[in-house]
Short mmCIF file of C-alpha atoms (C1' of nucleotides) in Angstrom, two decimals:
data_model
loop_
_atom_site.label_atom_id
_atom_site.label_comp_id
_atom_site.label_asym_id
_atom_site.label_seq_id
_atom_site.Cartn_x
_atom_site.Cartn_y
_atom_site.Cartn_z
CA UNK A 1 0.00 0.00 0.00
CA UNK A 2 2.49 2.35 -1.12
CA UNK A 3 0.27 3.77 -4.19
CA UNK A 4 -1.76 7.09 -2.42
CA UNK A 5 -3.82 8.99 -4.07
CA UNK A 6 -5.09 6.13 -6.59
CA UNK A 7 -7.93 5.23 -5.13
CA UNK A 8 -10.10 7.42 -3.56
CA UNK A 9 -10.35 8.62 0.15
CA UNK A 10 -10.31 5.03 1.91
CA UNK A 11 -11.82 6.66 4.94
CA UNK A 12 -11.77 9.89 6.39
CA UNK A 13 -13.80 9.28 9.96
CA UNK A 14 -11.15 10.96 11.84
CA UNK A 15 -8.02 12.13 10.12
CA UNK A 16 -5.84 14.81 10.15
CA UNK A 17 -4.78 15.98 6.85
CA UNK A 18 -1.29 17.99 6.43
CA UNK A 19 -0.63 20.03 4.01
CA UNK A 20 3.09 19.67 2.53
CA UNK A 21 4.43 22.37 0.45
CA UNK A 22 7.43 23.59 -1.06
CA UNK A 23 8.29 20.10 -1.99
CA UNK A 24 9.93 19.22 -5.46
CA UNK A 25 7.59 18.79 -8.45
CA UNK A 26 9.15 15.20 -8.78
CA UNK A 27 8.19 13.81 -5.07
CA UNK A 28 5.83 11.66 -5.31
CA UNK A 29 3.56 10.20 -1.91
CA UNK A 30 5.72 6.98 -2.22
CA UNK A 31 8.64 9.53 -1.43
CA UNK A 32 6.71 11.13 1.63
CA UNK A 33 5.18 8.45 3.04
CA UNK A 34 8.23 6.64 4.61
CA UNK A 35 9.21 9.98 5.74
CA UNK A 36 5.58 10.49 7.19
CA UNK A 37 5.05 7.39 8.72
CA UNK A 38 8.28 7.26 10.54
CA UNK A 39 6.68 9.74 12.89
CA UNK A 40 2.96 7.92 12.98
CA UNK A 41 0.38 6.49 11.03
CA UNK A 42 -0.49 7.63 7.80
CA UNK A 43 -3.57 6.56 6.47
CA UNK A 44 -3.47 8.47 3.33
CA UNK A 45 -0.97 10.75 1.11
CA UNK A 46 -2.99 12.38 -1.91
CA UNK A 47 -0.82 14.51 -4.22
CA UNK A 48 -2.44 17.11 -6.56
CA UNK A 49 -1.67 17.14 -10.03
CA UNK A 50 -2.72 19.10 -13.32
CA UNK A 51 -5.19 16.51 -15.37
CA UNK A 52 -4.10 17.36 -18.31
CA UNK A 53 -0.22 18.02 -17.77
CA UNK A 54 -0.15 15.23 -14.80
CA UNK A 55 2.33 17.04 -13.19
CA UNK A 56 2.69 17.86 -9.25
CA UNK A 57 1.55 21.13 -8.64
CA UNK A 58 3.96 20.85 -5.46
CA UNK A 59 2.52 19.99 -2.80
CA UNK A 60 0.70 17.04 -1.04
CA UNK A 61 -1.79 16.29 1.18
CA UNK A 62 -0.95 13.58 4.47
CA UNK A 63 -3.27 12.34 6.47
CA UNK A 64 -3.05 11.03 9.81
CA UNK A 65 -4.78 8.52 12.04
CA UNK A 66 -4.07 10.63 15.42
CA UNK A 67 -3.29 14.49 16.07
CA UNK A 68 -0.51 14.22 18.33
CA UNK A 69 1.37 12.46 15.33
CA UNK A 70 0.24 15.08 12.99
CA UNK A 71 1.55 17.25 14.32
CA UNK A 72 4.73 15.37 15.60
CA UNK A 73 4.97 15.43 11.93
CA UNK A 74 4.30 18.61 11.56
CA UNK A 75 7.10 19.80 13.42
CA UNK A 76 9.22 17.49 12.87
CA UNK A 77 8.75 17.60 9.20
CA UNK A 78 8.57 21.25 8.58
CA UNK A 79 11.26 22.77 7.22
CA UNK A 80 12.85 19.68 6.23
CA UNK A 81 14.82 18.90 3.39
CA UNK A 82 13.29 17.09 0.96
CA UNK A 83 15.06 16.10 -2.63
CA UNK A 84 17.24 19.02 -1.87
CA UNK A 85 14.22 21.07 -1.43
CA UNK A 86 13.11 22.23 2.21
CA UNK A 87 9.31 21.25 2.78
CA UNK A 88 6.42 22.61 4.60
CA UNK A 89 4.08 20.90 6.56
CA UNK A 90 1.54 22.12 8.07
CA UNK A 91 -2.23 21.50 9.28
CA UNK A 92 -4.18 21.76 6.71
CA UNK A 93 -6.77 24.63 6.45
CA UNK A 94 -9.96 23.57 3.64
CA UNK A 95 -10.50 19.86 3.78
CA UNK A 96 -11.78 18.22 0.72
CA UNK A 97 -14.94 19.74 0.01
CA UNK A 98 -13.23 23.22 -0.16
CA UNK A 99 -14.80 23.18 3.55
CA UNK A 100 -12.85 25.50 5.57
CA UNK A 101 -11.79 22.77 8.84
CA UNK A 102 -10.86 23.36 12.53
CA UNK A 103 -7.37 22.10 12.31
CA UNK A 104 -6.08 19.50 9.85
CA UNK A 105 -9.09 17.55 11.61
CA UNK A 106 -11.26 16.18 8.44
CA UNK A 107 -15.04 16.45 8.94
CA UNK A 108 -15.63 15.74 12.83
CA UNK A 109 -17.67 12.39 12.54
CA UNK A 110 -15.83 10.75 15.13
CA UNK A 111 -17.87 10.05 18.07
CA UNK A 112 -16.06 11.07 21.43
CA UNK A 113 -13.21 10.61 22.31
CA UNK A 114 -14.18 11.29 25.66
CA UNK A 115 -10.64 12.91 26.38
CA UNK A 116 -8.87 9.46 26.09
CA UNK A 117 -6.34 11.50 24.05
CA UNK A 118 -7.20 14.89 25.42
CA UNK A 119 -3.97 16.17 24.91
CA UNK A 120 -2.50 19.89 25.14
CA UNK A 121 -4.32 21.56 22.11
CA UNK A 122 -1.11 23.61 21.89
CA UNK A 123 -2.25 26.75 19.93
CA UNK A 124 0.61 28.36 20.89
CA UNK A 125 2.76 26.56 17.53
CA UNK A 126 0.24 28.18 15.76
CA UNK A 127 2.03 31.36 15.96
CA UNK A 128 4.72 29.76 14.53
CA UNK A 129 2.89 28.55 11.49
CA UNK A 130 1.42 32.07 11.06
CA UNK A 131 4.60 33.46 11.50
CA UNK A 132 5.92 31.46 8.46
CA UNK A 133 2.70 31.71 6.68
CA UNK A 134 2.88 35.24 6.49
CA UNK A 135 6.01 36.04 6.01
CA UNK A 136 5.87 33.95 2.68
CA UNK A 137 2.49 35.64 2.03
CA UNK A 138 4.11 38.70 2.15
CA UNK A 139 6.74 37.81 -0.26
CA UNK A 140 4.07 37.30 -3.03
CA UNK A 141 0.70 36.25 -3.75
CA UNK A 142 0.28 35.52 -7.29
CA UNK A 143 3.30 34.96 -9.15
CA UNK A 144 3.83 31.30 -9.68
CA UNK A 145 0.21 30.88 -10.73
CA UNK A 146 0.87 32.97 -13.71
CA UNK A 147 4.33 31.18 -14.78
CA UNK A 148 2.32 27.73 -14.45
CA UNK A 149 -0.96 29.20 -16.74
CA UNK A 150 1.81 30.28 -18.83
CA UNK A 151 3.44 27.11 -19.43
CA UNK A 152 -0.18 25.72 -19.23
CA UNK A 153 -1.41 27.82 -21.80
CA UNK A 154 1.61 26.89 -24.57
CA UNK A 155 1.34 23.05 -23.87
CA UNK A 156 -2.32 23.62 -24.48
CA UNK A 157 -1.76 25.94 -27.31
CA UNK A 158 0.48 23.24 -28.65
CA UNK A 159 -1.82 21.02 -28.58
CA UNK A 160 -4.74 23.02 -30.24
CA UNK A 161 -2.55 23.69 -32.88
CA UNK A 162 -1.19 19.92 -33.52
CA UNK A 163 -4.95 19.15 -33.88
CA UNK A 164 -6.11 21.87 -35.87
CA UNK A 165 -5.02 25.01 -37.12
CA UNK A 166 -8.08 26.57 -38.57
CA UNK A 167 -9.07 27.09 -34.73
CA UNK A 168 -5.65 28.20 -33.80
CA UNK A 169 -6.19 32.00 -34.64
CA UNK A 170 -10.09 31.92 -33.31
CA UNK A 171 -8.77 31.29 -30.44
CA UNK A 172 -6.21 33.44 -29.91
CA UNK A 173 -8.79 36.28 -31.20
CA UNK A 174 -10.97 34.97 -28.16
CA UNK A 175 -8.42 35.30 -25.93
CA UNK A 176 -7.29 38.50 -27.16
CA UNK A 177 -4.88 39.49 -23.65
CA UNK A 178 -2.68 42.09 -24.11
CA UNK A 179 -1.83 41.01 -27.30
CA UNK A 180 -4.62 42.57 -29.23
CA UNK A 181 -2.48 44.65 -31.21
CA UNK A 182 0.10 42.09 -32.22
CA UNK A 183 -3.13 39.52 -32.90
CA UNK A 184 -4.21 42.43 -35.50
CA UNK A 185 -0.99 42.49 -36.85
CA UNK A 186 -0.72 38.84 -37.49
CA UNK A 187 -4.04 38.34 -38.24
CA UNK A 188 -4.40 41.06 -40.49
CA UNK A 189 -1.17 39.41 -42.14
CA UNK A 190 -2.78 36.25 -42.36
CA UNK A 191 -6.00 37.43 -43.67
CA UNK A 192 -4.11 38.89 -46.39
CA UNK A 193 -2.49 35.86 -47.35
CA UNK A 194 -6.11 34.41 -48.16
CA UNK A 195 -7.47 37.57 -49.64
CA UNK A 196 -4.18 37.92 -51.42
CA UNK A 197 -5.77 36.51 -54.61
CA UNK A 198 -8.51 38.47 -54.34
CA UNK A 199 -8.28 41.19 -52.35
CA UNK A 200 -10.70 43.70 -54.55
CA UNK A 201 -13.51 41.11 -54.11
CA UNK A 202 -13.60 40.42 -50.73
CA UNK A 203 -12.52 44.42 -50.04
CA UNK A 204 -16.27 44.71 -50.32
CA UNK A 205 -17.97 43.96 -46.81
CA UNK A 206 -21.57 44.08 -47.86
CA UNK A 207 -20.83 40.91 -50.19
CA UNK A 208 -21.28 38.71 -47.85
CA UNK A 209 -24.61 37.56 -47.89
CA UNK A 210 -26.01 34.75 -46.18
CA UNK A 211 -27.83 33.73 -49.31
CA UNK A 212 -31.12 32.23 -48.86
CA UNK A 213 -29.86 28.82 -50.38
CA UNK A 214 -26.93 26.75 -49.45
CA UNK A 215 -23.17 27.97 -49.79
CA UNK A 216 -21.05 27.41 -52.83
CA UNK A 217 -18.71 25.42 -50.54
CA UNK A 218 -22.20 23.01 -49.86
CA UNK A 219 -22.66 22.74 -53.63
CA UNK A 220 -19.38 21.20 -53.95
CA UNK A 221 -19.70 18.67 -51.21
CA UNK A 222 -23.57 18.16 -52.32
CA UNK A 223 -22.41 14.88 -53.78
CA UNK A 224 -21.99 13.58 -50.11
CA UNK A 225 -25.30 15.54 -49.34
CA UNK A 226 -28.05 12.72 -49.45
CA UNK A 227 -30.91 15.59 -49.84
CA UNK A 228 -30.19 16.82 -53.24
CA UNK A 229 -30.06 13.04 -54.71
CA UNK A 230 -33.52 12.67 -53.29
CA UNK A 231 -34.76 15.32 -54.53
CA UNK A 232 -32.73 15.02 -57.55
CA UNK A 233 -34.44 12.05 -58.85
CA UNK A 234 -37.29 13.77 -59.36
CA UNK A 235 -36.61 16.97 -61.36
CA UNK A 236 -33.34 15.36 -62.49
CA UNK A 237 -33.78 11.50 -63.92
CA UNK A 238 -31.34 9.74 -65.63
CA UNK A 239 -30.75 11.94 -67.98
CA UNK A 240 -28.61 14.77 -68.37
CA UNK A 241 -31.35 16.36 -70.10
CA UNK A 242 -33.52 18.81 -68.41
CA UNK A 243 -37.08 18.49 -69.61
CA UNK A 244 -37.68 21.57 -66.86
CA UNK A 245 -35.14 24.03 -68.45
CA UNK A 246 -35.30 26.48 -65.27
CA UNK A 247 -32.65 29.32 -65.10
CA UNK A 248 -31.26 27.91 -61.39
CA UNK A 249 -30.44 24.77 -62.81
CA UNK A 250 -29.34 26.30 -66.53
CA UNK A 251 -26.89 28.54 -63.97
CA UNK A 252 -25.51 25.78 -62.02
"C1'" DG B 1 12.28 20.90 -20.27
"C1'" DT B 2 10.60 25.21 -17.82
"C1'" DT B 3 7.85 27.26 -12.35
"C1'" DG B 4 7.61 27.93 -6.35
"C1'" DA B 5 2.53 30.64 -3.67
"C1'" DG B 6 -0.86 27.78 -2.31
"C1'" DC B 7 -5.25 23.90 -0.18
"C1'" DG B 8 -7.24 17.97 -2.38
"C1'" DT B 9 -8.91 13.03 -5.76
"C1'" DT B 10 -10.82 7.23 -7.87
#
DNA sequence: GTTGAGCGTT
């Protein structure tokens, strides 16, 4: 039972869940868990990651069976070193259900106690955390995020444009941050490209009329259209001739 | 292959 995180929450009666951050975007639970459960029982180690990248955002979530481990853990763990990286662990603060929790403690469905482990809450460490807490929330807020959309954004972009490229500057236009006037550029370059042949004709913006009947571009593909053969039949038979000599079909 | 404050799934 090394594999976390695979399987859904095997049972969250009474756990506490730490939060470990600041660890290396290649730790994986298997990694934290012997570190973990040297200092109590873990029941579970869930590790974020992007769904469509599959990369660790991180940071990890460890759950423990009992508090006082937790948080042996917790202080024992904090500020380690961790794949050359120096972690954070501490209690975490929204449990799963983005429900903000007491302390770490997930959902309190466990009966009583009854004191059996009434320990020394000990809020005093708390000042520690906060002390840490805030002085990295100080540092910065919203930096990383940005750097990870970024990268998100090209790998996606990537993507989008291995697939398709029709869509590649519709999107962009949608998007349209920051970069409107470089989009113009480019797309302005690009449209000219297409209009290049013909740039008098389509230099006329009223001729584009939705026309009542089907586009020329239909037409072309109206061999793979079943309608016109069924209708065909009947104004059309076998032969080429048109008994009905009507001006649509002398056009087409 | 990249990044570095934060809060979570089969």
């Amino acid at each position: 039972m090394s594999h976390f995180g695979r399987t859904g929450p095997p049972d969250i009666r009474d756990t506490y869940s730490l939060l470990v951050l600041n660890i290396t975007f290649r730790t994986t639970a298997d990694d934290l868990f012997p570190l973990f459960d040297k200092y109590g029982k873990v029941v579970d180690i869930f590790i974020p990651r992007d769904r469509r990248t599959g990369d660790s955002r991180g940071f990890a979530f460890v759950r423990y069976k009992y508090a006082e481990e937790a948080q042996k853990a917790v202080e024992r763990l904090d500020g380690r070193n961790v794949d050359g990286r120096d972690i954070m662990v501490q209690f975490a603060k929204y449990g799963p259900n983005a429900e903000p929790i007491k302390k770490g403690r997930v959902i309190e469905t466990s009966p009583k106690p009854k004191g059996s482990r009434s320990r020394s809450p000990g809020p005093r460490r708390r000042d520690d955390y906060r002390d840490r807490d805030h002085r990295r929330r100080s540092r910065s807020r919203s930096r990383g995020r940005h750097s990870r959309d970024r990268y998100r954004e090209k790998e996606r972009d990537s993507r989008h444009r291995s697939r398709s490229r029709s869509i590649s500057p519709d999107y962009h236009r949608g998007r349209g941050r920051g970069r409107g006037r470089y989009e113009s550029e480019r797309r302005r370059s690009r449209s000219r490209s297409f209009d290049s042949p013909s740039p008098r004709k389509s230099s006329s913006p009223r001729r584009t009329p939705p026309s009542r009947d089907a586009s020329p571009a239909k037409r072309n593909h109206e061999e793979q259209s079943p309608i016109p053969q069924n209708a065909s039949p009947l104004r059309r038979p076998a032969n080429s001739q048109s008994p009905s000599p009507h001006k649509s079909d002398a056009e087409d």
